[in-house]
XYZ file of C-alpha atoms in Angstrom:
178
model
C 100.509 126.400 101.750
C 98.453 123.710 103.757
C 98.813 120.568 101.536
C 95.699 118.776 100.569
C 96.784 115.209 101.406
C 99.434 112.695 99.820
C 99.488 110.624 96.446
C 101.807 107.807 95.280
C 102.198 108.117 91.670
C 103.819 104.686 90.328
C 105.902 104.949 87.788
C 106.210 108.509 87.858
C 109.444 109.260 86.397
C 107.614 108.188 82.990
C 105.826 110.114 80.369
C 102.342 110.185 81.796
C 103.326 109.276 85.157
C 105.669 112.474 85.618
C 102.929 114.939 84.218
C 100.162 113.459 86.774
C 103.199 113.818 89.360
C 103.653 117.511 88.354
C 99.488 118.287 88.384
C 98.823 116.929 91.686
C 101.997 118.996 93.054
C 100.360 122.022 91.410
C 96.942 121.750 93.068
C 98.748 121.209 96.829
C 99.272 117.698 97.129
C 102.421 115.734 98.436
C 103.506 113.462 95.891
C 105.597 110.187 96.602
C 106.739 109.339 92.970
C 107.626 105.144 93.030
C 109.900 104.333 89.965
C 112.354 101.338 88.924
C 113.629 103.700 86.042
C 113.541 100.875 83.695
C 112.168 103.187 81.136
C 111.956 106.507 83.736
C 113.974 109.482 83.780
C 115.598 111.408 86.337
C 114.540 114.755 84.777
C 110.965 113.724 84.801
C 110.724 113.331 88.396
C 109.236 116.780 90.142
C 112.044 118.394 92.136
C 109.022 118.508 94.902
C 108.369 115.481 94.843
C 109.810 112.547 97.567
C 111.492 109.918 94.951
C 111.470 106.042 96.081
C 113.261 103.722 93.469
C 111.716 100.384 93.523
C 110.238 97.794 91.587
C 106.279 97.333 91.497
C 106.553 94.123 92.923
C 108.258 94.739 95.918
C 105.632 94.675 98.435
C 107.773 95.930 101.479
C 109.074 98.778 99.862
C 105.663 99.291 98.547
C 104.200 99.548 102.268
C 106.887 101.713 103.407
C 105.863 103.906 100.068
C 102.119 103.865 101.293
C 103.183 105.469 104.507
C 100.328 108.381 105.256
C 99.394 108.646 101.304
C 95.427 108.516 100.562
C 95.489 107.637 96.934
C 97.334 106.245 94.001
C 97.855 107.023 90.654
C 99.170 103.517 88.923
C 101.271 104.253 85.870
C 104.143 101.599 86.844
C 103.907 99.436 83.587
C 105.295 97.914 80.698
C 103.939 99.764 78.175
C 105.166 98.152 75.171
C 102.661 96.142 72.770
C 105.648 94.539 71.435
C 107.527 93.439 74.651
C 104.470 91.742 75.668
C 104.052 89.962 72.072
C 108.125 88.602 72.586
C 107.863 88.599 76.270
C 104.787 87.243 77.671
C 105.698 86.062 80.828
C 107.676 89.503 81.404
C 104.723 91.129 80.749
C 102.439 89.323 83.071
C 104.681 89.476 86.018
C 105.672 93.415 85.619
C 102.039 94.518 85.016
C 99.548 91.854 86.273
C 101.594 90.779 89.412
C 102.794 94.237 90.112
C 99.534 95.489 90.466
C 98.189 92.668 92.592
C 101.288 93.407 94.985
C 100.303 97.017 94.905
C 96.625 96.293 95.779
C 98.002 93.692 98.593
C 99.945 96.765 99.552
C 97.123 99.335 99.766
C 94.775 96.968 101.574
C 97.369 96.200 104.101
C 98.047 100.217 104.754
C 94.157 101.335 104.547
C 94.548 103.150 101.022
C 91.215 103.467 99.747
C 91.563 104.803 96.126
C 93.511 104.148 92.961
C 93.232 105.752 89.630
C 94.302 103.145 86.974
C 95.029 103.833 83.187
C 93.929 100.665 81.050
C 94.656 100.728 77.369
C 92.506 101.138 73.916
C 94.086 97.767 73.110
C 91.583 95.618 75.510
C 88.829 96.560 72.329
C 91.674 94.933 69.349
C 90.322 95.537 65.984
C 86.973 97.071 66.206
C 85.208 99.237 64.029
C 85.842 103.234 64.828
C 84.659 105.426 66.873
C 85.340 102.713 69.456
C 82.817 102.837 72.917
C 83.051 101.486 76.376
C 80.241 99.503 76.010
C 82.043 97.268 72.772
C 82.924 93.899 72.899
C 86.824 93.514 74.705
C 88.373 91.578 71.842
C 92.582 91.617 73.379
C 94.733 91.029 70.546
C 98.181 90.798 72.627
C 99.542 89.668 76.302
C 99.770 93.513 77.185
C 95.707 93.970 76.503
C 95.361 90.833 78.338
C 96.879 91.930 81.081
C 94.752 95.607 81.166
C 91.869 93.465 81.066
C 92.995 91.300 83.993
C 94.023 94.348 85.791
C 90.558 95.760 85.647
C 88.783 92.818 86.977
C 91.758 92.670 89.693
C 90.873 96.436 90.677
C 87.094 95.625 90.719
C 87.293 92.425 92.904
C 89.376 93.995 95.129
C 86.688 97.071 95.412
C 83.915 94.279 95.758
C 86.649 92.164 98.733
C 88.365 95.497 100.301
C 86.477 98.430 99.285
C 89.447 100.091 97.193
C 87.818 102.276 94.855
C 89.226 102.028 91.618
C 88.708 104.864 88.441
C 89.816 102.723 85.463
C 90.116 105.140 82.197
C 91.234 103.544 78.805
C 93.820 105.652 77.451
C 94.156 105.696 73.528
C 97.473 107.268 71.904
C 98.969 109.697 74.518
C 101.417 112.122 73.172
C 103.203 114.946 74.304
C 106.394 116.861 76.292
C 108.368 114.101 78.027
C 107.302 111.433 75.453
C 110.424 109.310 74.246
């Protein structure tokens, strides 16, 4: 079967990232899973995917991993609101610095598409049902980081033409979830 392009899935050994990697493979894409394995698991990595163990702030390894890639699915993050409250500097460095490092590596590699899961936490305690046009009301460092990532993605589009697809995830659950 002829491949339909090559994708890098950061956090691809985690709950959602692994499902994205599987779907891309099912759709005929070549996939590179990039994960530091801090919360991911070997058994989540599809056997058909290439695997790179690395931190999301490792610019040189990201550049190497982006060779031949046409799109990035960025799921590498500390996804715990509690960790962000208890360790806000870690949350900032891992989530925001990691995203900016990835964007710089993409810019320098010529990769122009990125899919990014933001979070419903950017809305804080708002009335239900929540709507995209609601005012952002972050109540945790994690939520602030997601908003910062969204703005970095938009600015890299304006400056370098890296096209983001940003979607805000609400209560994801399913197979491979811890």
